[in-house]
PDB file of C-alpha atoms and ligand atoms in Angstrom:
ATOM      1  CA  UNK A   1    -165.145   2.420 -76.715  1.00  0.00           C
ATOM      2  CA  UNK A   2    -168.442   2.455 -77.172  1.00  0.00           C
ATOM      3  CA  UNK A   3    -168.463   0.859 -80.768  1.00  0.00           C
ATOM      4  CA  UNK A   4    -171.729  -1.158 -81.099  1.00  0.00           C
ATOM      5  CA  UNK A   5    -173.820   0.849 -78.610  1.00  0.00           C
ATOM      6  CA  UNK A   6    -176.763   2.346 -79.169  1.00  0.00           C
ATOM      7  CA  UNK A   7    -177.627   5.728 -76.469  1.00  0.00           C
ATOM      8  CA  UNK A   8    -180.693   7.507 -76.365  1.00  0.00           C
ATOM      9  CA  UNK A   9    -180.159  10.886 -75.538  1.00  0.00           C
ATOM     10  CA  UNK A  10    -183.097  12.899 -74.640  1.00  0.00           C
ATOM     11  CA  UNK A  11    -183.022  17.224 -74.998  1.00  0.00           C
ATOM     12  CA  UNK A  12    -180.047  16.198 -77.479  1.00  0.00           C
ATOM     13  CA  UNK A  13    -180.753  19.436 -80.111  1.00  0.00           C
ATOM     14  CA  UNK A  14    -179.067  21.881 -77.737  1.00  0.00           C
ATOM     15  CA  UNK A  15    -176.159  22.723 -75.177  1.00  0.00           C
ATOM     16  CA  UNK A  16    -175.508  20.336 -72.420  1.00  0.00           C
ATOM     17  CA  UNK A  17    -177.492  17.274 -74.641  1.00  0.00           C
ATOM     18  CA  UNK A  18    -175.705  18.151 -77.400  1.00  0.00           C
ATOM     19  CA  UNK A  19    -172.848  18.213 -76.309  1.00  0.00           C
ATOM     20  CA  UNK A  20    -173.428  14.469 -74.324  1.00  0.00           C
ATOM     21  CA  UNK A  21    -174.478  13.584 -77.489  1.00  0.00           C
ATOM     22  CA  UNK A  22    -171.187  14.399 -79.728  1.00  0.00           C
ATOM     23  CA  UNK A  23    -169.322  13.252 -76.389  1.00  0.00           C
ATOM     24  CA  UNK A  24    -170.890   9.569 -77.134  1.00  0.00           C
ATOM     25  CA  UNK A  25    -170.648   9.619 -80.560  1.00  0.00           C
ATOM     26  CA  UNK A  26    -167.281  10.341 -80.486  1.00  0.00           C
ATOM     27  CA  UNK A  27    -166.323   7.261 -78.892  1.00  0.00           C
ATOM     28  CA  UNK A  28    -168.335   5.147 -80.982  1.00  0.00           C
ATOM     29  CA  UNK A  29    -171.789   5.232 -80.248  1.00  0.00           C
ATOM     30  CA  UNK A  30    -174.782   5.365 -82.579  1.00  0.00           C
ATOM     31  CA  UNK A  31    -176.624   7.936 -81.301  1.00  0.00           C
ATOM     32  CA  UNK A  32    -181.144   8.139 -80.870  1.00  0.00           C
ATOM     33  CA  UNK A  33    -181.563  12.096 -79.902  1.00  0.00           C
ATOM     34  CA  UNK A  34    -184.879  13.255 -78.899  1.00  0.00           C
ATOM     35  CA  UNK A  35    -185.428  16.908 -79.015  1.00  0.00           C
ATOM     36  CA  UNK A  36    -189.193  19.036 -78.141  1.00  0.00           C
ATOM     37  CA  UNK A  37    -189.254  21.581 -80.893  1.00  0.00           C
ATOM     38  CA  UNK A  38    -186.061  22.719 -83.141  1.00  0.00           C
ATOM     39  CA  UNK A  39    -186.052  19.844 -85.871  1.00  0.00           C
ATOM     40  CA  UNK A  40    -182.918  21.997 -87.429  1.00  0.00           C
ATOM     41  CA  UNK A  41    -181.013  21.981 -84.340  1.00  0.00           C
ATOM     42  CA  UNK A  42    -181.598  17.832 -83.519  1.00  0.00           C
ATOM     43  CA  UNK A  43    -180.861  17.092 -87.212  1.00  0.00           C
ATOM     44  CA  UNK A  44    -178.103  19.289 -87.178  1.00  0.00           C
ATOM     45  CA  UNK A  45    -176.410  17.350 -84.324  1.00  0.00           C
ATOM     46  CA  UNK A  46    -177.196  14.122 -85.575  1.00  0.00           C
ATOM     47  CA  UNK A  47    -175.292  15.741 -89.223  1.00  0.00           C
ATOM     48  CA  UNK A  48    -172.687  16.635 -87.215  1.00  0.00           C
ATOM     49  CA  UNK A  49    -172.298  12.677 -85.400  1.00  0.00           C
ATOM     50  CA  UNK A  50    -172.414  10.705 -88.531  1.00  0.00           C
ATOM     51  CA  UNK A  51    -169.370  13.085 -90.488  1.00  0.00           C
ATOM     52  CA  UNK A  52    -166.800  13.299 -87.500  1.00  0.00           C
ATOM     53  CA  UNK A  53    -167.387  10.569 -86.039  1.00  0.00           C
ATOM     54  CA  UNK A  54    -169.417   8.004 -88.261  1.00  0.00           C
ATOM     55  CA  UNK A  55    -171.724   7.383 -86.074  1.00  0.00           C
ATOM     56  CA  UNK A  56    -175.358   6.106 -86.779  1.00  0.00           C
ATOM     57  CA  UNK A  57    -177.284   9.547 -86.148  1.00  0.00           C
ATOM     58  CA  UNK A  58    -181.037   9.655 -85.737  1.00  0.00           C
ATOM     59  CA  UNK A  59    -183.438  12.476 -84.624  1.00  0.00           C
ATOM     60  CA  UNK A  60    -187.185  12.026 -83.064  1.00  0.00           C
ATOM     61  CA  UNK A  61    -189.711  14.856 -82.174  1.00  0.00           C
ATOM     62  CA  UNK A  62    -190.889  13.399 -78.677  1.00  0.00           C
ATOM     63  CA  UNK A  63    -192.114  14.904 -75.758  1.00  0.00           C
ATOM     64  CA  UNK A  64    -190.735  12.588 -73.302  1.00  0.00           C
ATOM     65  CA  UNK A  65    -193.509  14.122 -70.481  1.00  0.00           C
ATOM     66  CA  UNK A  66    -196.113  11.940 -72.127  1.00  0.00           C
ATOM     67  CA  UNK A  67    -196.177   8.471 -71.097  1.00  0.00           C
ATOM     68  CA  UNK A  68    -197.217   6.976 -75.265  1.00  0.00           C
ATOM     69  CA  UNK A  69    -195.119   9.537 -76.431  1.00  0.00           C
ATOM     70  CA  UNK A  70    -192.486   8.297 -75.301  1.00  0.00           C
ATOM     71  CA  UNK A  71    -193.041   4.463 -75.459  1.00  0.00           C
ATOM     72  CA  UNK A  72    -193.975   5.126 -79.096  1.00  0.00           C
ATOM     73  CA  UNK A  73    -190.631   6.403 -79.840  1.00  0.00           C
ATOM     74  CA  UNK A  74    -188.493   3.585 -77.835  1.00  0.00           C
ATOM     75  CA  UNK A  75    -190.076   1.502 -80.390  1.00  0.00           C
ATOM     76  CA  UNK A  76    -189.136   3.385 -83.702  1.00  0.00           C
ATOM     77  CA  UNK A  77    -185.402   3.329 -81.946  1.00  0.00           C
ATOM     78  CA  UNK A  78    -185.632  -0.204 -81.512  1.00  0.00           C
ATOM     79  CA  UNK A  79    -186.915  -0.794 -85.291  1.00  0.00           C
ATOM     80  CA  UNK A  80    -184.310   1.665 -86.397  1.00  0.00           C
ATOM     81  CA  UNK A  81    -181.380   0.056 -83.999  1.00  0.00           C
ATOM     82  CA  UNK A  82    -182.267  -2.828 -82.358  1.00  0.00           C
ATOM     83  CA  UNK A  83    -181.944  -2.166 -79.283  1.00  0.00           C
ATOM     84  CA  UNK A  84    -180.290   0.921 -76.884  1.00  0.00           C
ATOM     85  CA  UNK A  85    -177.669   0.160 -74.870  1.00  0.00           C
ATOM     86  CA  UNK A  86    -177.663   3.219 -72.304  1.00  0.00           C
ATOM     87  CA  UNK A  87    -179.865   6.521 -71.665  1.00  0.00           C
ATOM     88  CA  UNK A  88    -179.195   9.816 -71.017  1.00  0.00           C
ATOM     89  CA  UNK A  89    -182.513  11.770 -69.251  1.00  0.00           C
ATOM     90  CA  UNK A  90    -180.818  15.273 -70.306  1.00  0.00           C
ATOM     91  CA  UNK A  91    -184.490  17.211 -71.639  1.00  0.00           C
ATOM     92  CA  UNK A  92    -185.149  19.700 -69.102  1.00  0.00           C
ATOM     93  CA  UNK A  93    -186.868  23.000 -68.182  1.00  0.00           C
ATOM     94  CA  UNK A  94    -187.210  25.821 -65.875  1.00  0.00           C
ATOM     95  CA  UNK A  95    -190.766  27.784 -64.948  1.00  0.00           C
ATOM     96  CA  UNK A  96    -189.140  29.472 -61.775  1.00  0.00           C
ATOM     97  CA  UNK A  97    -190.374  32.435 -59.958  1.00  0.00           C
ATOM     98  CA  UNK A  98    -191.234  32.283 -55.870  1.00  0.00           C
ATOM     99  CA  UNK A  99    -193.833  30.296 -53.978  1.00  0.00           C
ATOM    100  CA  UNK A 100    -196.182  32.841 -52.849  1.00  0.00           C
ATOM    101  CA  UNK A 101    -196.970  33.010 -56.572  1.00  0.00           C
ATOM    102  CA  UNK A 102    -195.854  30.223 -58.864  1.00  0.00           C
ATOM    103  CA  UNK A 103    -198.572  29.009 -60.329  1.00  0.00           C
ATOM    104  CA  UNK A 104    -199.850  25.293 -60.489  1.00  0.00           C
ATOM    105  CA  UNK A 105    -199.191  25.186 -64.184  1.00  0.00           C
ATOM    106  CA  UNK A 106    -195.561  26.159 -63.637  1.00  0.00           C
ATOM    107  CA  UNK A 107    -194.903  23.052 -60.735  1.00  0.00           C
ATOM    108  CA  UNK A 108    -197.031  20.632 -63.051  1.00  0.00           C
ATOM    109  CA  UNK A 109    -194.804  21.317 -66.147  1.00  0.00           C
ATOM    110  CA  UNK A 110    -191.289  20.950 -64.455  1.00  0.00           C
ATOM    111  CA  UNK A 111    -192.308  17.725 -62.678  1.00  0.00           C
ATOM    112  CA  UNK A 112    -193.494  15.866 -65.766  1.00  0.00           C
ATOM    113  CA  UNK A 113    -190.974  17.264 -68.225  1.00  0.00           C
ATOM    114  CA  UNK A 114    -187.808  16.945 -65.393  1.00  0.00           C
ATOM    115  CA  UNK A 115    -188.711  13.719 -63.647  1.00  0.00           C
ATOM    116  CA  UNK A 116    -191.971  12.212 -64.727  1.00  0.00           C
ATOM    117  CA  UNK A 117    -190.259  12.308 -68.345  1.00  0.00           C
ATOM    118  CA  UNK A 118    -187.279  10.599 -67.089  1.00  0.00           C
ATOM    119  CA  UNK A 119    -189.456   7.611 -65.759  1.00  0.00           C
ATOM    120  CA  UNK A 120    -190.988   7.321 -68.486  1.00  0.00           C
ATOM    121  CA  UNK A 121    -188.130   6.640 -71.062  1.00  0.00           C
ATOM    122  CA  UNK A 122    -186.473   4.214 -68.139  1.00  0.00           C
ATOM    123  CA  UNK A 123    -189.891   2.470 -68.102  1.00  0.00           C
ATOM    124  CA  UNK A 124    -190.026   2.358 -71.701  1.00  0.00           C
ATOM    125  CA  UNK A 125    -186.041   1.209 -71.977  1.00  0.00           C
ATOM    126  CA  UNK A 126    -186.206  -0.739 -68.988  1.00  0.00           C
ATOM    127  CA  UNK A 127    -187.661  -3.485 -71.143  1.00  0.00           C
ATOM    128  CA  UNK A 128    -185.056  -3.267 -73.686  1.00  0.00           C
ATOM    129  CA  UNK A 129    -181.891  -3.525 -71.024  1.00  0.00           C
ATOM    130  CA  UNK A 130    -183.178  -6.494 -68.757  1.00  0.00           C
ATOM    131  CA  UNK A 131    -183.588  -8.214 -72.147  1.00  0.00           C
ATOM    132  CA  UNK A 132    -180.099  -7.760 -72.823  1.00  0.00           C
ATOM    133  CA  UNK A 133    -179.022  -8.317 -69.423  1.00  0.00           C
ATOM    134  CA  UNK A 134    -176.882  -4.464 -69.765  1.00  0.00           C
ATOM    135  CA  UNK A 135    -178.054  -0.687 -69.720  1.00  0.00           C
ATOM    136  CA  UNK A 136    -176.260   1.673 -68.471  1.00  0.00           C
ATOM    137  CA  UNK A 137    -178.810   4.807 -66.809  1.00  0.00           C
ATOM    138  CA  UNK A 138    -177.073   8.622 -66.442  1.00  0.00           C
ATOM    139  CA  UNK A 139    -180.272  10.687 -65.119  1.00  0.00           C
ATOM    140  CA  UNK A 140    -178.948  15.282 -65.205  1.00  0.00           C
ATOM    141  CA  UNK A 141    -180.469  16.986 -62.214  1.00  0.00           C
ATOM    142  CA  UNK A 142    -178.745  19.596 -60.616  1.00  0.00           C
ATOM    143  CA  UNK A 143    -177.259  20.901 -57.649  1.00  0.00           C
ATOM    144  CA  UNK A 144    -181.018  22.907 -57.308  1.00  0.00           C
ATOM    145  CA  UNK A 145    -182.322  19.652 -56.439  1.00  0.00           C
ATOM    146  CA  UNK A 146    -178.902  19.248 -53.628  1.00  0.00           C
ATOM    147  CA  UNK A 147    -179.133  22.243 -52.415  1.00  0.00           C
ATOM    148  CA  UNK A 148    -182.220  23.864 -53.274  1.00  0.00           C
ATOM    149  CA  UNK A 149    -182.455  27.845 -55.196  1.00  0.00           C
ATOM    150  CA  UNK A 150    -184.855  30.442 -53.547  1.00  0.00           C
ATOM    151  CA  UNK A 151    -186.832  31.203 -56.839  1.00  0.00           C
ATOM    152  CA  UNK A 152    -186.849  27.121 -57.801  1.00  0.00           C
ATOM    153  CA  UNK A 153    -189.454  25.142 -55.491  1.00  0.00           C
ATOM    154  CA  UNK A 154    -190.646  22.837 -59.153  1.00  0.00           C
ATOM    155  CA  UNK A 155    -187.300  22.276 -60.482  1.00  0.00           C
ATOM    156  CA  UNK A 156    -185.576  22.285 -57.308  1.00  0.00           C
ATOM    157  CA  UNK A 157    -187.975  19.231 -56.085  1.00  0.00           C
ATOM    158  CA  UNK A 158    -187.741  17.998 -59.634  1.00  0.00           C
ATOM    159  CA  UNK A 159    -184.542  17.571 -59.696  1.00  0.00           C
ATOM    160  CA  UNK A 160    -184.358  16.407 -55.643  1.00  0.00           C
ATOM    161  CA  UNK A 161    -186.975  13.524 -57.303  1.00  0.00           C
ATOM    162  CA  UNK A 162    -184.531  12.606 -60.254  1.00  0.00           C
ATOM    163  CA  UNK A 163    -181.595  11.696 -57.746  1.00  0.00           C
ATOM    164  CA  UNK A 164    -184.185   8.914 -55.519  1.00  0.00           C
ATOM    165  CA  UNK A 165    -185.393   7.767 -58.606  1.00  0.00           C
ATOM    166  CA  UNK A 166    -181.696   7.238 -60.093  1.00  0.00           C
ATOM    167  CA  UNK A 167    -180.893   5.787 -56.398  1.00  0.00           C
ATOM    168  CA  UNK A 168    -183.724   3.182 -56.223  1.00  0.00           C
ATOM    169  CA  UNK A 169    -183.306   2.108 -60.154  1.00  0.00           C
ATOM    170  CA  UNK A 170    -179.970   1.455 -59.140  1.00  0.00           C
ATOM    171  CA  UNK A 171    -181.419  -0.324 -56.216  1.00  0.00           C
ATOM    172  CA  UNK A 172    -183.485  -2.613 -58.171  1.00  0.00           C
ATOM    173  CA  UNK A 173    -181.860  -2.784 -61.615  1.00  0.00           C
ATOM    174  CA  UNK A 174    -178.083  -3.712 -60.651  1.00  0.00           C
ATOM    175  CA  UNK A 175    -179.194  -7.730 -60.165  1.00  0.00           C
ATOM    176  CA  UNK A 176    -179.571  -7.306 -63.749  1.00  0.00           C
ATOM    177  CA  UNK A 177    -176.559  -5.564 -64.575  1.00  0.00           C
ATOM    178  CA  UNK A 178    -178.661  -2.044 -65.615  1.00  0.00           C
ATOM    179  CA  UNK A 179    -176.171   0.906 -63.891  1.00  0.00           C
ATOM    180  CA  UNK A 180    -178.239   3.953 -62.709  1.00  0.00           C
ATOM    181  CA  UNK A 181    -176.161   7.358 -61.313  1.00  0.00           C
ATOM    182  CA  UNK A 182    -176.886  11.104 -61.802  1.00  0.00           C
ATOM    183  CA  UNK A 183    -175.226  14.179 -62.547  1.00  0.00           C
ATOM    184  CA  UNK A 184    -176.153  17.491 -61.249  1.00  0.00           C
ATOM    185  CA  UNK A 185    -174.059  20.059 -62.650  1.00  0.00           C
ATOM    186  CA  UNK A 186    -173.635  23.100 -61.107  1.00  0.00           C
ATOM    187  CA  UNK A 187    -173.811  26.414 -63.275  1.00  0.00           C
ATOM    188  CA  UNK A 188    -173.416  25.295 -67.367  1.00  0.00           C
ATOM    189  CA  UNK A 189    -173.068  28.355 -70.379  1.00  0.00           C
ATOM    190  CA  UNK A 190    -176.008  26.701 -72.189  1.00  0.00           C
ATOM    191  CA  UNK A 191    -179.671  28.277 -73.191  1.00  0.00           C
ATOM    192  CA  UNK A 192    -181.222  27.928 -70.156  1.00  0.00           C
ATOM    193  CA  UNK A 193    -178.107  30.146 -68.661  1.00  0.00           C
ATOM    194  CA  UNK A 194    -178.326  33.192 -70.244  1.00  0.00           C
ATOM    195  CA  UNK A 195    -179.954  35.358 -68.133  1.00  0.00           C
ATOM    196  CA  UNK A 196    -177.951  34.238 -65.397  1.00  0.00           C
ATOM    197  CA  UNK A 197    -173.836  34.966 -67.215  1.00  0.00           C
ATOM    198  CA  UNK A 198    -174.090  37.991 -64.428  1.00  0.00           C
ATOM    199  CA  UNK A 199    -175.546  36.469 -61.791  1.00  0.00           C
ATOM    200  CA  UNK A 200    -174.253  37.831 -58.144  1.00  0.00           C
ATOM    201  CA  UNK A 201    -174.547  33.804 -57.605  1.00  0.00           C
ATOM    202  CA  UNK A 202    -171.666  33.187 -59.871  1.00  0.00           C
ATOM    203  CA  UNK A 203    -169.620  34.497 -57.147  1.00  0.00           C
ATOM    204  CA  UNK A 204    -170.515  31.690 -54.945  1.00  0.00           C
ATOM    205  CA  UNK A 205    -168.890  28.797 -57.021  1.00  0.00           C
ATOM    206  CA  UNK A 206    -165.562  28.476 -56.231  1.00  0.00           C
ATOM    207  CA  UNK A 207    -163.507  28.155 -59.834  1.00  0.00           C
ATOM    208  CA  UNK A 208    -165.009  31.730 -60.306  1.00  0.00           C
ATOM    209  CA  UNK A 209    -166.829  30.397 -63.201  1.00  0.00           C
ATOM    210  CA  UNK A 210    -169.510  29.565 -65.336  1.00  0.00           C
ATOM    211  CA  UNK A 211    -169.080  26.102 -66.551  1.00  0.00           C
ATOM    212  CA  UNK A 212    -169.430  24.414 -69.746  1.00  0.00           C
ATOM    213  CA  UNK A 213    -171.835  21.801 -71.879  1.00  0.00           C
ATOM    214  CA  UNK A 214    -168.397  19.436 -72.157  1.00  0.00           C
ATOM    215  CA  UNK A 215    -167.552  19.107 -68.797  1.00  0.00           C
ATOM    216  CA  UNK A 216    -170.550  17.970 -68.232  1.00  0.00           C
ATOM    217  CA  UNK A 217    -170.420  15.626 -71.651  1.00  0.00           C
ATOM    218  CA  UNK A 218    -166.985  14.567 -70.051  1.00  0.00           C
ATOM    219  CA  UNK A 219    -168.024  13.630 -66.728  1.00  0.00           C
ATOM    220  CA  UNK A 220    -171.575  11.710 -68.046  1.00  0.00           C
ATOM    221  CA  UNK A 221    -169.076   9.779 -70.382  1.00  0.00           C
ATOM    222  CA  UNK A 222    -166.682   9.061 -67.314  1.00  0.00           C
ATOM    223  CA  UNK A 223    -170.096   7.185 -65.070  1.00  0.00           C
ATOM    224  CA  UNK A 224    -171.053   4.830 -68.740  1.00  0.00           C
ATOM    225  CA  UNK A 225    -167.530   3.519 -69.041  1.00  0.00           C
ATOM    226  CA  UNK A 226    -167.377   3.416 -64.378  1.00  0.00           C
ATOM    227  CA  UNK A 227    -168.024  -0.022 -64.548  1.00  0.00           C
ATOM    228  CA  UNK A 228    -168.605  -0.607 -60.934  1.00  0.00           C
ATOM    229  CA  UNK A 229    -170.326   2.827 -59.988  1.00  0.00           C
ATOM    230  CA  UNK A 230    -173.707   2.963 -59.544  1.00  0.00           C
ATOM    231  CA  UNK A 231    -176.342   5.734 -57.435  1.00  0.00           C
ATOM    232  CA  UNK A 232    -174.133   7.741 -56.817  1.00  0.00           C
ATOM    233  CA  UNK A 233    -174.771  11.668 -57.792  1.00  0.00           C
ATOM    234  CA  UNK A 234    -171.484  13.661 -59.621  1.00  0.00           C
ATOM    235  CA  UNK A 235    -171.695  17.317 -59.015  1.00  0.00           C
ATOM    236  CA  UNK A 236    -169.722  19.208 -62.412  1.00  0.00           C
ATOM    237  CA  UNK A 237    -169.866  22.219 -60.115  1.00  0.00           C
ATOM    238  CA  UNK A 238    -167.158  24.155 -59.846  1.00  0.00           C
ATOM    239  CA  UNK A 239    -167.210  23.763 -56.160  1.00  0.00           C
ATOM    240  CA  UNK A 240    -170.517  25.422 -55.238  1.00  0.00           C
ATOM    241  CA  UNK A 241    -172.447  22.460 -53.786  1.00  0.00           C
ATOM    242  CA  UNK A 242    -169.334  21.522 -51.903  1.00  0.00           C
TER     243      UNK A 242
HETATM  244  P1  LIG B   1    -181.105  23.787 -72.879  1.00  0.00           P
HETATM  245  O1  LIG B   1    -182.700  24.816 -72.514  1.00  0.00           O
HETATM  246  O2  LIG B   1    -180.724  24.465 -73.847  1.00  0.00           O
HETATM  247  O3  LIG B   1    -182.190  21.709 -73.235  1.00  0.00           O
HETATM  248  C1  LIG B   1    -182.440  21.726 -73.155  1.00  0.00           C
HETATM  249  C2  LIG B   1    -182.865  20.648 -73.964  1.00  0.00           C
HETATM  250  O4  LIG B   1    -184.397  19.756 -73.620  1.00  0.00           O
HETATM  251  C3  LIG B   1    -183.731  20.893 -75.291  1.00  0.00           C
HETATM  252  O5  LIG B   1    -182.880  19.788 -75.963  1.00  0.00           O
HETATM  253  C4  LIG B   1    -185.183  20.777 -75.685  1.00  0.00           C
HETATM  254  O6  LIG B   1    -185.355  20.411 -76.649  1.00  0.00           O
HETATM  255  C5  LIG B   1    -185.433  19.203 -74.676  1.00  0.00           C
HETATM  256  N1  LIG B   1    -187.099  19.666 -73.925  1.00  0.00           N
HETATM  257  C6  LIG B   1    -187.629  20.347 -73.131  1.00  0.00           C
HETATM  258  N2  LIG B   1    -188.344  19.927 -73.156  1.00  0.00           N
HETATM  259  C7  LIG B   1    -188.328  18.477 -73.851  1.00  0.00           C
HETATM  260  C8  LIG B   1    -189.454  18.069 -73.433  1.00  0.00           C
HETATM  261  N3  LIG B   1    -190.422  18.077 -73.056  1.00  0.00           N
HETATM  262  N4  LIG B   1    -189.851  16.581 -74.071  1.00  0.00           N
HETATM  263  C9  LIG B   1    -188.128  16.716 -74.878  1.00  0.00           C
HETATM  264  N5  LIG B   1    -187.137  17.649 -75.035  1.00  0.00           N
HETATM  265  C10 LIG B   1    -187.360  18.267 -74.262  1.00  0.00           C
HETATM  266  O7  LIG B   1    -181.179  22.666 -71.631  1.00  0.00           O
HETATM  267  P2  LIG B   1    -179.889  23.039 -70.887  1.00  0.00           P
HETATM  268  O8  LIG B   1    -178.802  24.297 -69.784  1.00  0.00           O
HETATM  269  O9  LIG B   1    -178.479  22.053 -71.805  1.00  0.00           O
HETATM  270  O10 LIG B   1    -179.712  21.887 -69.393  1.00  0.00           O
HETATM  271  C11 LIG B   1    -180.269  20.964 -70.005  1.00  0.00           C
HETATM  272  C12 LIG B   1    -180.344  19.288 -68.520  1.00  0.00           C
HETATM  273  O11 LIG B   1    -179.064  19.966 -68.204  1.00  0.00           O
HETATM  274  C13 LIG B   1    -182.168  19.890 -67.756  1.00  0.00           C
HETATM  275  O12 LIG B   1    -182.129  19.379 -67.250  1.00  0.00           O
HETATM  276  C14 LIG B   1    -181.190  20.804 -67.173  1.00  0.00           C
HETATM  277  O13 LIG B   1    -181.982  21.139 -66.057  1.00  0.00           O
HETATM  278  C15 LIG B   1    -179.862  20.663 -66.312  1.00  0.00           C
HETATM  279  N6  LIG B   1    -179.351  21.435 -65.426  1.00  0.00           N
HETATM  280  C16 LIG B   1    -178.430  22.763 -66.375  1.00  0.00           C
HETATM  281  C17 LIG B   1    -177.958  23.634 -66.218  1.00  0.00           C
HETATM  282  C18 LIG B   1    -177.274  24.943 -67.113  1.00  0.00           C
HETATM  283  O14 LIG B   1    -176.657  25.062 -65.386  1.00  0.00           O
HETATM  284  N7  LIG B   1    -177.820  24.821 -68.341  1.00  0.00           N
HETATM  285  C19 LIG B   1    -177.741  23.626 -64.400  1.00  0.00           C
HETATM  286  C20 LIG B   1    -178.130  22.696 -63.386  1.00  0.00           C
HETATM  287  C21 LIG B   1    -178.950  20.928 -64.336  1.00  0.00           C
END
């Protein structure tokens, strides 16, 4: 279904990003994975994509918050794959804390990675998309960006910002054949949420359980292929933000 297309996935070394890389590879896409620090984990995801699905898969260490590093990495991907067709902005961090005590650097680093990182990647991939008059962008937001969450003012602001970025990008680039959508996961079982497995907030999930990275990846794959959907925010949250 995605044979001949190249997908760039930020934060693809583990969790939701790794599941997205594997899902898109299973549909035939070649994958370029960006990761922050764990080379071994990133290489393992690439190996799995290549061995199981026969696609080309390469990993790039890149801090997406750094405008020039993102630019250099997109140039490397162009050199290695020829171009890119799909961009998944999944890299994200949390630095939770109550507002009254939140450190400035914790606000800045979350906005820089989660929101500016997505801008940086869109900014540098759009040239490739415009040249081929086609491209798909999916931003991984969060229900925290829709509902807010006490103790996550920085994170919620970054994820709400991603929704605005998604809608503006969708409007601006639709005439050029480029679609942009967001996915807003709820509680998904990954390293990021391992300390929340017993959270009382889980009781507020109508479907009564955490989601899996694979369930998020299925939604991403749907939006990658849904030719008439742009500017949408797909909640994958067990109903928590109904
Ligand atoms: P995770 O912590 O398991 O993985 C995060 C990934 O992002 C890693 O591959 C890491 O290398 C990468 N990363 C972090 N900072 C980076 C940077 N500056 N440059 C490049 N890569 C960087 O996280 P998880 O749970 O898989 O989350 C993935 C995305 O989904 C995040 O954007 C997160 O905010 C979002 N999300 C997660 C939810 C959950 O319940 N796990 C719920 C809602 C949204």
